[in-house]
Amino acid sequence: MSSPHPTTLKPYAERIELHTNPTARRILEIMDRKKTNLAVSVDVTTTKEALEVVRRVGESVCLVKTHCDIIEDFTLDFANELVKLSKELDFVIFEDRKFADIGNTVSLQYSSGHHRISSWSDLTNAHPVPGPGIITGLSQVGKPLGRALLLLAEMSSKGSLATGSYTEQTYKMAKDAGRDFVIGFIAQGRVDTNPEKGEDWIIMSPGVGLVSKGDKLGQQYRTPREVVYDAGADVIIVGRGIYGIQGGEKAVKDEAERYRQEGWKAYEERLARK
Ligand code: 5BU
């Protein structure tokens, strides 16, 4: 058996000092303080439902992930309410925008338009496919605001082309950019192979479920333990497994707590492997 990835042996709290980006530091601080590596993806289509889910799961999560372009009645008032809840309930906002264009266009998509993502989202993500200009374009907008970026190194969906040398080059692109704005990856496991001393990346994995193994559109699920203990990811991202649970308000809250406990147990067990 190969030895565990060095980052996976460090407590989240000890990794804070390895980051200069304020959002990265805040994520790790919250994870440690609230004992949670759970992110809930709030993929509902109205602001009312979205705020309801956030209020139910807020205490159990380190991050709330949004897709602002699926919300029919999105306004900046909604975004402000989300920011208020993120302070009250202590979580980071992650707009899963998956930017994928040239630097100039993504900087406009990030700062402007109907959604003004950079004004309310602490963290966002981008496909590396256009090359490093996408990082430069987004960082011009986000870095002065203390925001952070994840690169999409892998995806959870069946048949994804983000594998092998694409994933390796994504890691290299992040290293070349430095860790003041790019703080990690969306990936299915540790893509930061052979990290140097002091190098630390936050890995977040979607495609997590305790019950279902997938959906009819190519999504594939693994359990929190497979993601955190076996694959060494830092944050589990759960959508339908939590907000889609039947049974009303309390069921959603309880299910978030169940995933939080599963994710945290897997993290504690991975630390104990030393
Ligand atoms: P689900 O309901 O748990 O399947 O939702 C997963 C969420 O994570 C959803 O918002 C996706 O857009 C997002 N996601 C994903 O599922 N897989 C990926 O590789 C990436 C994002 Br990147």
Short mmCIF file of C-alpha atoms and ligand atoms in Angstrom, two decimals:
data_model
loop_
_atom_site.label_atom_id
_atom_site.label_comp_id
_atom_site.label_asym_id
_atom_site.label_seq_id
_atom_site.Cartn_x
_atom_site.Cartn_y
_atom_site.Cartn_z
CA MET A 1 0.00 0.00 0.00
CA SER A 2 1.35 3.47 -0.85
CA SER A 3 1.89 5.87 2.05
CA PRO A 4 -0.83 8.45 2.71
CA HIS A 5 -0.59 11.84 1.00
CA PRO A 6 1.20 14.20 3.46
CA THR A 7 -1.58 16.80 3.41
CA THR A 8 -4.12 14.22 4.54
CA LEU A 9 -2.16 13.63 7.75
CA LYS A 10 -2.38 17.29 8.83
CA PRO A 11 -5.33 18.63 10.84
CA TYR A 12 -7.25 21.40 9.08
CA ALA A 13 -6.19 23.78 11.88
CA GLU A 14 -2.49 23.22 11.18
CA ARG A 15 -2.99 23.99 7.51
CA ILE A 16 -4.34 27.53 8.10
CA GLU A 17 -0.87 29.03 8.43
CA LEU A 18 0.15 27.49 5.09
CA HIS A 19 -2.30 29.82 3.31
CA THR A 20 -2.10 33.55 2.67
CA ASN A 21 -5.43 33.83 0.85
CA PRO A 22 -8.05 35.07 3.38
CA THR A 23 -10.84 32.85 2.01
CA ALA A 24 -8.67 29.72 2.23
CA ARG A 25 -7.79 30.60 5.80
CA ARG A 26 -11.42 31.23 6.66
CA ILE A 27 -12.54 27.89 5.16
CA LEU A 28 -9.99 25.96 7.22
CA GLU A 29 -10.80 27.98 10.36
CA ILE A 30 -14.52 27.26 9.99
CA MET A 31 -13.88 23.56 9.33
CA ASP A 32 -11.88 23.33 12.52
CA ARG A 33 -14.26 25.47 14.62
CA LYS A 34 -17.50 23.80 13.50
CA LYS A 35 -15.99 20.33 13.03
CA THR A 36 -17.32 20.05 9.52
CA ASN A 37 -15.99 19.26 6.07
CA LEU A 38 -19.45 19.37 4.55
CA ALA A 39 -20.51 21.71 1.75
CA VAL A 40 -24.15 21.72 0.73
CA SER A 41 -25.02 22.45 -2.87
CA VAL A 42 -28.28 24.39 -2.88
CA ASP A 43 -29.52 23.60 -6.40
CA VAL A 44 -33.09 24.85 -6.07
CA THR A 45 -34.73 27.31 -8.40
CA THR A 46 -36.26 30.01 -6.18
CA THR A 47 -34.72 32.37 -3.65
CA LYS A 48 -37.31 31.34 -1.06
CA GLU A 49 -36.39 27.64 -1.27
CA ALA A 50 -32.68 28.43 -1.38
CA LEU A 51 -32.80 30.53 1.81
CA GLU A 52 -34.91 27.88 3.53
CA VAL A 53 -32.36 25.16 2.75
CA VAL A 54 -29.49 27.40 3.87
CA ARG A 55 -31.20 28.15 7.20
CA ARG A 56 -31.73 24.41 7.76
CA VAL A 57 -28.22 23.24 6.92
CA GLY A 58 -26.20 26.32 7.91
CA GLU A 59 -25.01 25.09 11.29
CA SER A 60 -23.66 21.85 9.83
CA VAL A 61 -21.63 23.22 6.91
CA CYS A 62 -18.36 24.98 6.18
CA LEU A 63 -19.59 26.07 2.73
CA VAL A 64 -22.80 26.71 0.85
CA LYS A 65 -22.48 26.14 -2.89
CA THR A 66 -24.76 27.94 -5.32
CA HIS A 67 -25.60 28.00 -9.04
CA CYS A 68 -26.99 31.54 -9.20
CA ASP A 69 -28.08 31.11 -12.83
CA ILE A 70 -30.67 28.46 -11.93
CA ILE A 71 -32.49 30.77 -9.51
CA GLU A 72 -35.47 32.23 -11.32
CA ASP A 73 -35.95 35.28 -9.12
CA PHE A 74 -32.29 36.03 -8.34
CA THR A 75 -31.65 39.56 -7.11
CA LEU A 76 -28.78 41.20 -5.29
CA ASP A 77 -31.09 41.43 -2.25
CA PHE A 78 -31.08 37.64 -2.21
CA ALA A 79 -27.28 37.65 -2.46
CA ASN A 80 -27.10 40.12 0.44
CA GLU A 81 -29.34 37.88 2.53
CA LEU A 82 -27.07 34.94 1.76
CA VAL A 83 -24.03 36.97 2.83
CA LYS A 84 -25.83 37.90 6.06
CA LEU A 85 -26.60 34.22 6.76
CA SER A 86 -22.99 33.27 5.96
CA LYS A 87 -21.88 35.59 8.76
CA GLU A 88 -24.56 34.54 11.23
CA LEU A 89 -24.20 30.82 10.64
CA ASP A 90 -20.45 30.90 9.88
CA PHE A 91 -19.95 29.46 6.39
CA VAL A 92 -18.29 30.47 3.12
CA ILE A 93 -20.25 31.09 -0.11
CA PHE A 94 -19.06 29.17 -3.17
CA GLU A 95 -20.63 30.07 -6.53
CA ASP A 96 -20.02 27.02 -8.73
CA ARG A 97 -19.82 29.15 -11.90
CA LYS A 98 -17.27 26.99 -13.77
CA PHE A 99 -15.86 29.89 -15.80
CA ALA A 100 -14.40 28.71 -19.10
CA ASP A 101 -13.55 31.66 -21.38
CA ILE A 102 -10.66 34.03 -22.15
CA GLY A 103 -9.40 36.25 -19.35
CA ASN A 104 -11.15 39.43 -20.47
CA THR A 105 -14.55 37.76 -20.79
CA VAL A 106 -14.39 35.89 -17.48
CA SER A 107 -13.38 39.05 -15.62
CA LEU A 108 -16.58 40.68 -16.94
CA GLN A 109 -18.70 37.59 -16.22
CA TYR A 110 -17.32 37.54 -12.68
CA SER A 111 -17.77 41.24 -11.87
CA SER A 112 -20.74 42.34 -13.96
CA GLY A 113 -24.03 41.29 -15.52
CA HIS A 114 -27.14 40.39 -13.59
CA HIS A 115 -25.35 38.31 -10.95
CA ARG A 116 -22.25 40.37 -10.01
CA ILE A 117 -20.75 37.18 -8.58
CA SER A 118 -17.58 38.74 -7.20
CA SER A 119 -19.62 41.09 -5.01
CA TRP A 120 -21.09 38.29 -2.88
CA SER A 121 -19.32 34.97 -3.52
CA ASP A 122 -16.20 34.21 -1.47
CA LEU A 123 -15.10 31.37 -3.71
CA THR A 124 -15.67 30.37 -7.32
CA ASN A 125 -14.19 27.92 -9.82
CA ALA A 126 -12.90 27.75 -13.38
CA HIS A 127 -12.06 25.23 -16.04
CA PRO A 128 -8.35 25.40 -16.96
CA VAL A 129 -9.17 24.69 -20.62
CA PRO A 130 -8.56 28.29 -21.89
CA GLY A 131 -5.07 28.41 -20.32
CA PRO A 132 -3.61 30.54 -17.50
CA GLY A 133 -5.22 33.77 -18.77
CA ILE A 134 -8.44 32.62 -17.12
CA ILE A 135 -6.72 32.78 -13.73
CA THR A 136 -5.24 36.21 -14.44
CA GLY A 137 -8.60 37.58 -15.60
CA LEU A 138 -10.48 36.30 -12.57
CA SER A 139 -7.76 37.29 -10.11
CA GLN A 140 -7.80 40.91 -11.30
CA VAL A 141 -11.36 41.07 -10.04
CA GLY A 142 -11.29 38.65 -7.12
CA LYS A 143 -7.91 39.04 -5.47
CA PRO A 144 -8.35 42.66 -4.31
CA LEU A 145 -11.61 41.54 -2.68
CA GLY A 146 -9.95 38.63 -0.85
CA ARG A 147 -11.83 36.08 -2.95
CA ALA A 148 -10.46 32.68 -4.00
CA LEU A 149 -10.56 30.29 -6.94
CA LEU A 150 -10.59 26.52 -7.40
CA LEU A 151 -9.52 24.93 -10.68
CA LEU A 152 -11.54 22.03 -12.04
CA ALA A 153 -9.01 19.23 -12.27
CA GLU A 154 -11.52 16.38 -12.44
CA MET A 155 -15.29 15.93 -12.54
CA SER A 156 -17.60 13.41 -10.92
CA SER A 157 -19.60 12.68 -14.06
CA LYS A 158 -19.22 9.56 -16.17
CA GLY A 159 -17.02 9.94 -19.26
CA SER A 160 -15.42 13.21 -18.10
CA LEU A 161 -12.46 14.26 -20.28
CA ALA A 162 -10.71 15.86 -17.29
CA THR A 163 -8.40 12.94 -16.52
CA GLY A 164 -4.74 11.93 -16.84
CA SER A 165 -2.46 14.56 -18.33
CA TYR A 166 -5.28 17.17 -18.34
CA THR A 167 -5.53 16.78 -14.57
CA GLU A 168 -1.73 16.88 -14.19
CA GLN A 169 -1.48 20.04 -16.27
CA THR A 170 -4.24 21.62 -14.20
CA TYR A 171 -2.15 21.05 -11.09
CA LYS A 172 0.89 22.53 -12.84
CA MET A 173 -1.12 25.58 -13.94
CA ALA A 174 -2.18 26.21 -10.35
CA LYS A 175 1.40 25.85 -9.09
CA ASP A 176 2.65 28.27 -11.72
CA ALA A 177 -0.04 30.78 -10.72
CA GLY A 178 0.91 30.61 -7.04
CA ARG A 179 -1.43 30.13 -4.12
CA ASP A 180 -2.50 33.71 -3.43
CA PHE A 181 -5.73 33.35 -5.44
CA VAL A 182 -5.96 29.73 -6.59
CA ILE A 183 -6.36 27.78 -3.36
CA GLY A 184 -7.17 24.31 -4.58
CA PHE A 185 -9.10 22.04 -6.88
CA ILE A 186 -12.41 20.46 -7.58
CA ALA A 187 -11.30 16.87 -7.95
CA GLN A 188 -12.11 13.33 -7.00
CA GLY A 189 -8.95 12.92 -4.91
CA ARG A 190 -5.44 14.28 -4.27
CA VAL A 191 -4.31 15.68 -7.60
CA ASP A 192 -1.45 17.56 -5.89
CA THR A 193 1.08 14.83 -6.35
CA ASN A 194 4.43 15.10 -4.51
CA PRO A 195 3.76 18.48 -2.86
CA GLU A 196 6.75 20.46 -1.65
CA LYS A 197 7.14 21.34 2.01
CA GLY A 198 4.68 24.07 2.95
CA GLU A 199 2.57 23.51 -0.17
CA ASP A 200 -1.10 23.04 0.65
CA TRP A 201 -4.15 22.80 -1.62
CA ILE A 202 -7.77 22.42 -0.60
CA ILE A 203 -9.53 19.66 -2.53
CA MET A 204 -13.31 19.67 -2.78
CA SER A 205 -15.24 16.70 -4.19
CA PRO A 206 -18.77 16.67 -5.55
CA GLY A 207 -20.55 13.43 -6.34
CA VAL A 208 -21.20 12.37 -2.75
CA GLY A 209 -24.15 10.31 -1.55
CA LEU A 210 -24.88 7.86 1.25
CA VAL A 211 -27.81 6.21 -0.47
CA SER A 212 -27.77 6.56 -4.25
CA LYS A 213 -24.89 5.45 -6.52
CA GLY A 214 -25.72 7.94 -9.27
CA ASP A 215 -28.41 9.51 -11.41
CA LYS A 216 -29.68 8.94 -14.94
CA LEU A 217 -27.59 11.78 -16.36
CA GLY A 218 -24.11 10.49 -15.59
CA GLN A 219 -23.61 11.70 -12.03
CA GLN A 220 -21.64 9.19 -9.92
CA TYR A 221 -21.71 9.09 -6.12
CA ARG A 222 -19.22 7.89 -3.56
CA THR A 223 -19.66 7.86 0.21
CA PRO A 224 -18.08 10.51 2.48
CA ARG A 225 -15.65 7.85 3.70
CA GLU A 226 -14.54 6.93 0.17
CA VAL A 227 -14.02 10.62 -0.61
CA VAL A 228 -12.29 11.77 2.58
CA TYR A 229 -10.52 8.67 3.88
CA ASP A 230 -9.77 6.67 0.73
CA ALA A 231 -9.30 9.50 -1.80
CA GLY A 232 -8.00 12.19 0.59
CA ALA A 233 -10.28 15.06 -0.43
CA ASP A 234 -10.86 17.82 2.14
CA VAL A 235 -14.45 18.89 1.54
CA ILE A 236 -17.46 16.76 0.53
CA ILE A 237 -20.07 18.49 -1.60
CA VAL A 238 -23.61 17.13 -1.29
CA GLY A 239 -26.66 18.38 -3.15
CA ARG A 240 -29.76 16.24 -3.68
CA GLY A 241 -28.71 13.80 -0.95
CA ILE A 242 -29.50 16.59 1.54
CA TYR A 243 -31.87 19.19 0.11
CA GLY A 244 -33.81 16.51 -1.80
CA ILE A 245 -34.56 14.33 1.18
CA GLN A 246 -38.27 13.67 1.82
CA GLY A 247 -39.76 14.51 5.21
CA GLY A 248 -39.72 18.28 5.42
CA GLU A 249 -37.73 20.83 7.32
CA LYS A 250 -36.38 18.62 10.07
CA ALA A 251 -35.39 15.82 7.70
CA VAL A 252 -33.14 18.18 5.71
CA LYS A 253 -31.51 19.48 8.88
CA ASP A 254 -30.99 15.95 10.23
CA GLU A 255 -29.59 14.67 6.94
CA ALA A 256 -27.05 17.52 6.81
CA GLU A 257 -26.00 16.60 10.32
CA ARG A 258 -25.67 12.93 9.30
CA TYR A 259 -23.35 13.85 6.40
CA ARG A 260 -21.38 16.20 8.65
CA GLN A 261 -20.81 13.39 11.13
CA GLU A 262 -19.84 10.89 8.40
CA GLY A 263 -17.40 13.33 6.81
CA TRP A 264 -15.86 14.29 10.12
CA LYS A 265 -15.47 10.68 11.25
CA ALA A 266 -13.66 9.84 8.00
CA TYR A 267 -11.36 12.86 8.54
CA GLU A 268 -10.55 11.86 12.12
CA GLU A 269 -9.80 8.33 11.00
CA ARG A 270 -7.47 9.53 8.26
CA LEU A 271 -5.54 11.64 10.78
CA ALA A 272 -5.19 8.61 13.04
CA ARG A 273 -3.31 6.63 10.35
CA LYS A 274 0.02 8.26 11.25
P1 5BU B 1 -25.80 16.38 -6.42
O1 5BU B 1 -27.24 16.71 -6.28
O2 5BU B 1 -25.15 15.99 -5.10
O3 5BU B 1 -25.51 15.40 -7.51
O4 5BU B 1 -25.15 17.79 -6.86
C1 5BU B 1 -23.80 17.94 -7.11
C2 5BU B 1 -23.46 19.38 -7.32
O5 5BU B 1 -22.06 19.50 -7.59
C3 5BU B 1 -24.15 20.03 -8.51
O6 5BU B 1 -24.37 21.39 -8.18
C4 5BU B 1 -23.15 19.94 -9.63
O7 5BU B 1 -23.25 21.02 -10.54
C5 5BU B 1 -21.85 20.01 -8.89
N1 5BU B 1 -20.75 19.27 -9.52
C6 5BU B 1 -20.78 17.91 -9.72
O8 5BU B 1 -21.74 17.24 -9.38
N2 5BU B 1 -19.71 17.28 -10.28
C7 5BU B 1 -18.60 17.95 -10.68
O9 5BU B 1 -17.64 17.34 -11.14
C8 5BU B 1 -18.60 19.35 -10.48
C9 5BU B 1 -19.67 19.98 -9.91
BR1 5BU B 1 -17.13 20.28 -10.96
#
